[in-house]
Coordinates of C-alpha atoms in Angstrom, one line a residue:
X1 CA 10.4 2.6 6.5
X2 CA 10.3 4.7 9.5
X3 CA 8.0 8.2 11.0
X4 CA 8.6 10.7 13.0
X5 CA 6.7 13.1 15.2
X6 CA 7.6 15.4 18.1
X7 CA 4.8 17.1 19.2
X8 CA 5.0 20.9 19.6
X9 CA 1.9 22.7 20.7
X10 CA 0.1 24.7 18.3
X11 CA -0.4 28.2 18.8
X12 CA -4.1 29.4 17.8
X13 CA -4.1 31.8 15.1
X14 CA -5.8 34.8 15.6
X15 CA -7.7 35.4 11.9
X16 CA -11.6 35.3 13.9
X17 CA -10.6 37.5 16.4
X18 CA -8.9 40.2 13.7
X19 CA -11.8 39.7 11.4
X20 CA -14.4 40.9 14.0
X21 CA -12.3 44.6 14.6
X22 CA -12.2 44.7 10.4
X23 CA -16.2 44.3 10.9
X24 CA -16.2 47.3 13.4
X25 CA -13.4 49.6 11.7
X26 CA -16.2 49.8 8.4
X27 CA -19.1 50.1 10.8
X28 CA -17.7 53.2 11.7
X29 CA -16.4 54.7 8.2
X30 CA -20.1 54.5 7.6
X31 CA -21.2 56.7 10.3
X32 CA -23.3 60.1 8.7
X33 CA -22.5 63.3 10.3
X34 CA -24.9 66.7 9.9
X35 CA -23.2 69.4 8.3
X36 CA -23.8 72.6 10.6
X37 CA -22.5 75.0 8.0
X38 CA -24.8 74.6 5.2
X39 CA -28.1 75.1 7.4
X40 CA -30.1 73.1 4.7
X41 CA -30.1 69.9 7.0
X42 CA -27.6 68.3 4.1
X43 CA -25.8 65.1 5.5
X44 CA -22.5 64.4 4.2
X45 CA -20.4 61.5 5.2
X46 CA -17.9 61.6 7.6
X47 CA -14.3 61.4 5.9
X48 CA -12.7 58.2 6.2
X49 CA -10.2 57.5 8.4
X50 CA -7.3 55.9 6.9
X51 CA -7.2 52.1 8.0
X52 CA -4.1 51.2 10.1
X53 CA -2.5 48.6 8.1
X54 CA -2.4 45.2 9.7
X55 CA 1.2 43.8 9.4
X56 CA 1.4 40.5 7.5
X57 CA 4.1 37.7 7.1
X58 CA 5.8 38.0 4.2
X59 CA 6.2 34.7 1.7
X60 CA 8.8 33.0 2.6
X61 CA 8.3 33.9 6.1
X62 CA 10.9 36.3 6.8
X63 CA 9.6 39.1 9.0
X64 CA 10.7 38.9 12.5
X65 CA 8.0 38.4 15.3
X66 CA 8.6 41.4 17.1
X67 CA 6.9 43.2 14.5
X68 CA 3.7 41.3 15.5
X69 CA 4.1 40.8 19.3
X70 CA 5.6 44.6 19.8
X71 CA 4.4 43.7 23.7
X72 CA 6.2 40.3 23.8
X73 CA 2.9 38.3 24.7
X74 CA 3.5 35.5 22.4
X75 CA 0.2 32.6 21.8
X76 CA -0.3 30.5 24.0
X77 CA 0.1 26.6 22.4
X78 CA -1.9 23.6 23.2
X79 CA -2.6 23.2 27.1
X80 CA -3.0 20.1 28.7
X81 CA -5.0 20.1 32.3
X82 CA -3.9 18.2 35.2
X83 CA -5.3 14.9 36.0
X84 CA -5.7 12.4 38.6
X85 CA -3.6 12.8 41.7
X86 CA -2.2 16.0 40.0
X87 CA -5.5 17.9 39.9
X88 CA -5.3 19.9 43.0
X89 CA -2.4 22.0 41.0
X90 CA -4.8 23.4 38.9
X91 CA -7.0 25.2 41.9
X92 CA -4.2 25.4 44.8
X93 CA -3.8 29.4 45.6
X94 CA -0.3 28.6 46.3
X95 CA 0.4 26.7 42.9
X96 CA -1.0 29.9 41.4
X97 CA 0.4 32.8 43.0
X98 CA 3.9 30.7 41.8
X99 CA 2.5 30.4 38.5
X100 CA 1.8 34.2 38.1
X101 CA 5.3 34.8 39.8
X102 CA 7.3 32.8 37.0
X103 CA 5.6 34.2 34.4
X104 CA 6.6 37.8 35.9
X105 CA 10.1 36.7 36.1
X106 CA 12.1 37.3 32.7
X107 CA 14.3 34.2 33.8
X108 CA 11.1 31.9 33.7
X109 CA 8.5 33.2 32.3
X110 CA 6.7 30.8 29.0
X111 CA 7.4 34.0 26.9
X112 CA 10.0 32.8 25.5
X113 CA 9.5 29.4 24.5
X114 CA 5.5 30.5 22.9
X115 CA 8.0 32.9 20.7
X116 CA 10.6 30.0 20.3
X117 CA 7.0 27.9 19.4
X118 CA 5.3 30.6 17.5
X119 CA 8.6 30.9 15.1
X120 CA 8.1 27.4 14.7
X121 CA 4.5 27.3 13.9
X122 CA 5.3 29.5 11.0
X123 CA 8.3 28.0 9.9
X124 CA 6.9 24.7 9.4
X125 CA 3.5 25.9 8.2
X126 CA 5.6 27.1 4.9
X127 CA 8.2 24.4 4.9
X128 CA 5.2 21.7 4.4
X129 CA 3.6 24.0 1.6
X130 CA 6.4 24.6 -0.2
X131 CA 8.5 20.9 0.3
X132 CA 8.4 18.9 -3.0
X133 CA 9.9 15.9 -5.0
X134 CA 12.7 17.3 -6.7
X135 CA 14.4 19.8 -4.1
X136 CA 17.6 18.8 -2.3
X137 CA 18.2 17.9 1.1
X138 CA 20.2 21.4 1.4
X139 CA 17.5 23.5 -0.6
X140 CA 15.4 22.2 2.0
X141 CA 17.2 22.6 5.2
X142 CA 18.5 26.2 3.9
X143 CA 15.0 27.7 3.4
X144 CA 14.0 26.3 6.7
X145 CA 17.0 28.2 8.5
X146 CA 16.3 31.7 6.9
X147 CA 12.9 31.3 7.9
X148 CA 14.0 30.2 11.6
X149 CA 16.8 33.2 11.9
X150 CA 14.8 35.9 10.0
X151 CA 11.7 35.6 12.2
X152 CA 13.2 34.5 15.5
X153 CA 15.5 37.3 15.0
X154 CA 19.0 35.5 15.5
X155 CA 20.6 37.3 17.7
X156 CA 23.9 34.8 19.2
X157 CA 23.0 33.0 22.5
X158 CA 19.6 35.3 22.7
X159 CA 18.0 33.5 20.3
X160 CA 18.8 31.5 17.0
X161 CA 18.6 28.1 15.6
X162 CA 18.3 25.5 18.0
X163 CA 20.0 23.0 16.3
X164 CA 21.0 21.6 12.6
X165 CA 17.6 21.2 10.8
X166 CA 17.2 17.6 10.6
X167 CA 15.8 16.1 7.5
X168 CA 16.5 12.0 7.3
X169 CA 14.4 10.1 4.3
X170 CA 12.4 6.8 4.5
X171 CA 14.8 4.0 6.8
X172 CA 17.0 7.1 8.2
X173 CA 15.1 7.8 11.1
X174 CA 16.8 11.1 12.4
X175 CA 19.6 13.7 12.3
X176 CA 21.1 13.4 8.8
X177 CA 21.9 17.4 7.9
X178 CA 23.4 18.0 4.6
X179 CA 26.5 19.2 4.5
X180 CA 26.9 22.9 3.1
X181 CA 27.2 22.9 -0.3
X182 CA 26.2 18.9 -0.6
X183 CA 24.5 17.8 -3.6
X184 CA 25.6 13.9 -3.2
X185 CA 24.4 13.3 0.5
X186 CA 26.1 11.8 3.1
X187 CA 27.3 7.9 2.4
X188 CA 25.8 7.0 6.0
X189 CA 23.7 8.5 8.3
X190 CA 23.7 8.6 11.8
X191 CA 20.2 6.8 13.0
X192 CA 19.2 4.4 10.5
X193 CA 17.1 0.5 10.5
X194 CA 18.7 -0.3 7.8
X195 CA 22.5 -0.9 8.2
X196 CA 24.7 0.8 5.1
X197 CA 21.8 2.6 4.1
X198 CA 22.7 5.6 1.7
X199 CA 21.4 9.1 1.7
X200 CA 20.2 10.6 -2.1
X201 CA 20.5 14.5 -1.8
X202 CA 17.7 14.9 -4.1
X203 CA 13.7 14.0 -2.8
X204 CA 11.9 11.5 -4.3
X205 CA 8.0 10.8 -5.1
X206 CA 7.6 8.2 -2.9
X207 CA 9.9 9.4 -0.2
X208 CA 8.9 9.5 3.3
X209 CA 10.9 12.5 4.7
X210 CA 11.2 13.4 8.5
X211 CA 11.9 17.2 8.9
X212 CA 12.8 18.4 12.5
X213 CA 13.6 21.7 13.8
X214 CA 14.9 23.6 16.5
X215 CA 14.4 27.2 17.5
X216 CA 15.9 28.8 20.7
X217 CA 15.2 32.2 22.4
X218 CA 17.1 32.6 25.5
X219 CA 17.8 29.3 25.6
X220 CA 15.1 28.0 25.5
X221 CA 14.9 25.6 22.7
X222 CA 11.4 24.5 20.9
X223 CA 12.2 20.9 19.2
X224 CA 9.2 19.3 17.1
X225 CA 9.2 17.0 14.2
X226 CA 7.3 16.1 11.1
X227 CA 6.5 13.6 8.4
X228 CA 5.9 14.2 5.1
X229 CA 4.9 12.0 2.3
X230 CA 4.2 12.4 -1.4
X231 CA 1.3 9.3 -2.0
X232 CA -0.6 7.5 0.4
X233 CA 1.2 4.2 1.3
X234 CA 2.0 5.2 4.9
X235 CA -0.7 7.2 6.2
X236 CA -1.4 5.1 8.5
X237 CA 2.4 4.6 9.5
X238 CA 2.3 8.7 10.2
X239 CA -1.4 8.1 11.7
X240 CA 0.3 5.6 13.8
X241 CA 3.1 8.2 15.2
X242 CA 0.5 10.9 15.3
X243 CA -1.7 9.3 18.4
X244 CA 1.4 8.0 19.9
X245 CA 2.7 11.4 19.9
X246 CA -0.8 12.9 21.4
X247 CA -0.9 10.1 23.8
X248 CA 2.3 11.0 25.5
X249 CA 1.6 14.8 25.7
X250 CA -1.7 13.7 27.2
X251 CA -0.3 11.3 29.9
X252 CA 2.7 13.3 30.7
X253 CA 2.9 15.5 34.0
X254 CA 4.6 16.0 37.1
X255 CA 5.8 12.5 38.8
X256 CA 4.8 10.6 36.2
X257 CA 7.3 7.9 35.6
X258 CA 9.3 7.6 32.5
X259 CA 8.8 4.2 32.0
X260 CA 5.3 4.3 32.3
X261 CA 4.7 6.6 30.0
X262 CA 6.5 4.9 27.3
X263 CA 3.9 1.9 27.8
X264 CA 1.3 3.9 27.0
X265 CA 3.0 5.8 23.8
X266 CA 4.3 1.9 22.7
X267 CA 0.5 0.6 23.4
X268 CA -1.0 3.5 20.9
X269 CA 1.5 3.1 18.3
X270 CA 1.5 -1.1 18.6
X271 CA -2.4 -0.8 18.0
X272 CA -1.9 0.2 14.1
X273 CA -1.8 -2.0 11.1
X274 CA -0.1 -0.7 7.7
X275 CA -0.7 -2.1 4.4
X276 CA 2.6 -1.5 1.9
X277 CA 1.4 -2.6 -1.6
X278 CA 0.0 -5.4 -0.7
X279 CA 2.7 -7.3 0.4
X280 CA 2.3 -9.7 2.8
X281 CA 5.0 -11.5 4.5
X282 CA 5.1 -15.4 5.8
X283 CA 3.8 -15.1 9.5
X284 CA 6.9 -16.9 10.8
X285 CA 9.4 -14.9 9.8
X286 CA 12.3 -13.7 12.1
X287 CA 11.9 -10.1 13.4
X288 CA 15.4 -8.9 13.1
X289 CA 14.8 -9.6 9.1
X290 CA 11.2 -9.2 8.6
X291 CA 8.3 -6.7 9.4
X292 CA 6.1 -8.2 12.1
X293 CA 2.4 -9.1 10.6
X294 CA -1.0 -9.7 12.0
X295 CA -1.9 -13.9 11.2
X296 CA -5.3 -12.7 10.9
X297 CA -5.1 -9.9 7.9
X298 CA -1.5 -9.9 6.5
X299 CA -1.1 -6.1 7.5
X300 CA 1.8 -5.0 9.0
X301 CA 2.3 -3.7 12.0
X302 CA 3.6 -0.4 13.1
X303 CA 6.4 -0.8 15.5
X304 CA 7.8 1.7 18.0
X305 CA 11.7 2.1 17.5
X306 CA 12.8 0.6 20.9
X307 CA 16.4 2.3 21.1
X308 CA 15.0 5.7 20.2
X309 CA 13.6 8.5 22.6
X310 CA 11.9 11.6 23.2
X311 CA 14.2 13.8 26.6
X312 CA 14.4 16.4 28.9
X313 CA 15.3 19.6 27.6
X314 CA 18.0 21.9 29.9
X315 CA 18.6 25.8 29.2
X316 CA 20.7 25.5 26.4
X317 CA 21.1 21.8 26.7
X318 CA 19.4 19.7 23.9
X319 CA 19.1 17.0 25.3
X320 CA 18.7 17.3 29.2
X321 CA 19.5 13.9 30.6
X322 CA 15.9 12.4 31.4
X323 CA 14.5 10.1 28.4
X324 CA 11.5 8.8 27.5
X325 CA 11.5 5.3 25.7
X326 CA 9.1 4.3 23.1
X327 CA 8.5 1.1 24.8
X328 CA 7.3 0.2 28.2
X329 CA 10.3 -0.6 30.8
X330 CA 11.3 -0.2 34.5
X331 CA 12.8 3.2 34.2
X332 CA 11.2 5.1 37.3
X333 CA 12.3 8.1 37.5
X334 CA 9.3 10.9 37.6
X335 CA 9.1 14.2 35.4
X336 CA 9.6 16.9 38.2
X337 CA 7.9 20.8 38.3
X338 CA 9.7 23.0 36.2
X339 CA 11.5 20.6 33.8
X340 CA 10.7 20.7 29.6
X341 CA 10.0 17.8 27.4
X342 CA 10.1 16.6 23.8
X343 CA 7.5 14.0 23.4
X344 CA 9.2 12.3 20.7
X345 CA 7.6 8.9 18.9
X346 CA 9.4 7.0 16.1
X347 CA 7.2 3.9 14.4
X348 CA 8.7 1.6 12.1
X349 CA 7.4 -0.9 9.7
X350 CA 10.8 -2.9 10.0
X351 CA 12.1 -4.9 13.2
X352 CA 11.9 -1.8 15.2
X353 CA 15.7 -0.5 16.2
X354 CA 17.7 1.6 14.8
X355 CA 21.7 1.2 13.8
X356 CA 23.6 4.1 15.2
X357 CA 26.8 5.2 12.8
X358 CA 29.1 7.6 13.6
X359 CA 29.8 9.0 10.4
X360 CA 26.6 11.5 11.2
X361 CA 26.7 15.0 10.1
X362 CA 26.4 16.4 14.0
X363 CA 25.7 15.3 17.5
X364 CA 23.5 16.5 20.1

């Protein structure tokens, strides 16, 4: 059985903030004004003033963001300070003034990808409410990509989908898409740790179901993951894939090496246990067949999928060219100023690789 999760940053919501205006808005329909005309010191009160109407997301989420952001200042998602040798970015005048330059230049400025995010934020808020047993793969995917082009406001290489919505069930670790019109599922998939593993079109109970979706906006393409699950037999498999995932946001930066970094993303994950009905395997077992089990407790432990990997991400290039294993190695090549990353952590409660068949339903 295998997680996902590809961390995208979460934009705040603004509900505190909106409340407190509400708070003044009836403050003032209160106020009690003297009435001149009458001369028998009568107070009357003021006539209300009609309440502007706060625009609200419709459900499904199909109201485009502009109609919320009319400036096109989008949130601002989860931000990470520098650390270490890399602190003296955070206060150098000259790191600044290029800071404030970029974000004044429509050709680099965040804007776009906190709208790219903010799409996303929404998007995925209602596809894990609404997500149940019993919906197809393409019910699924299709209610995720009106969401994404309605609020995104696809618009050709502007801004659109970012790629086929991804949703791969329980040993299919990634990119299975169902073909329009499916309602049989593919025969194979394209990432999978269990060789001539088949794809049911239609979710099950005790499914575990990675969703992952892409959004663009000038090409610049937001890519995050999820797991979802029905009972409670791998939350601590999604736990596990959770921390990894917050671990490499957190020890990512500039000239940090690649390699590196997927020590300590394979270090978090490794330091889980899962316990899958009970089962306990012989501790000798070979790892290409068998989950790998602590000789202490019998639980099972999470594994990072060695042949999988979070990347770079280019202007309207997926998948960039830099990766970033899930397992410590020699790769030292540095993240460099001005590049974009998907943090992307797969754990496993198998042998921990994936079989790669090109049968898959698309390729990035």
């Amino acid at each position: 059985m295998t997680a996902a999760e590809s961390k995208l940053a979460q934009p705040a919501d603004e509900v505190e903030e909106n409340a407190q205006h509400d708070e003044f808005d009836d403050a003032d329909d209160d106020v009690i004004a003297e009435d001149a005309t009458a001369g028998e010191g009568k107070k009357k009160k003021k006539k209300k003033k009609p309440k502007k109407k706060k625009a609200e997301q419709s459900d499904p989420p199909r109201i485009g963001l502009s109609k919320f952001f009319p400036d096109g200042i989008y949130p601002e998602g989860e931000i990470q300070p520098y650390k270490d040798d890399n602190t003296w970015r955070t206060t150098s005048e000259e790191k600044r003034y290029n800071e404030k330059m970029a974000n004044e230049d429509p050709e680099t400025t965040y804007q776009s990808i906190r709208r790219a995010a903010e799409v996303h934020r929404q998007v995925r808020q209602h596809a894990r409410k609404t997500i149940r047993p019993g919906m197809t793969m393409t019910e699924i995917v299709e209610n995720i990509e009106a969401g994404t082009r309605a609020l995104v406001e696809e618009n050709g290489l502007e801004s659109g989908v970012g790629f086929p919505t991804g949703v791969s069930l329980n040993n299919c670790a990634a990119h299975y898409t169902p073909n329009a019109g499916d309602t049989t599922g593919a025969l194979f998939n394209f990432y999978t740790t269990v060789p001539l593993y088949p794809i049911v079109a239609v979710l099950q109970q005790g499914d575990v179901l990675k969703v992952d979706i892409g959004v663009h906006v000038k090409g610049r393409i937001a890519d995050s993951a999820f797991t979802l699950t029905f009972d409670h037999t791998y939350d601590k498999l999604i736990e596990a894939v959770k921390a990894a995932t917050d671990t490499g946001i957190r020890e990512a930066g500039i000239d940090v090496r690649l390699g590196e970094l997927a020590g300590y993303i394979q270090e978090t994950m490794e330091s889980y246990e899962v316990e899958v009905g009970g089962k306990v395997y012989p501790g000798k077992t070979p790892r290409i067949l068998f989950p790998r089990h602590d000789l202490k407790t019998g639980l099972i432990l999470v594994r990072p999928i060695e042949n999988l990997s979070g990347h770079s991400i280019n202007l309207y290039q997926i998948h960039g060219g830099k990766s970033v294993l899930l397992v410590k190695n020699d790769d030292q090549t540095k993240m460099e100023e001005g590049e974009y990353f998907a943090i992307e952590t797969f754990g496993s409660t198998g042998r921990g690789r994936i079989v790669e068949y090109v049968s898959a339903n698309y390729w990035v």
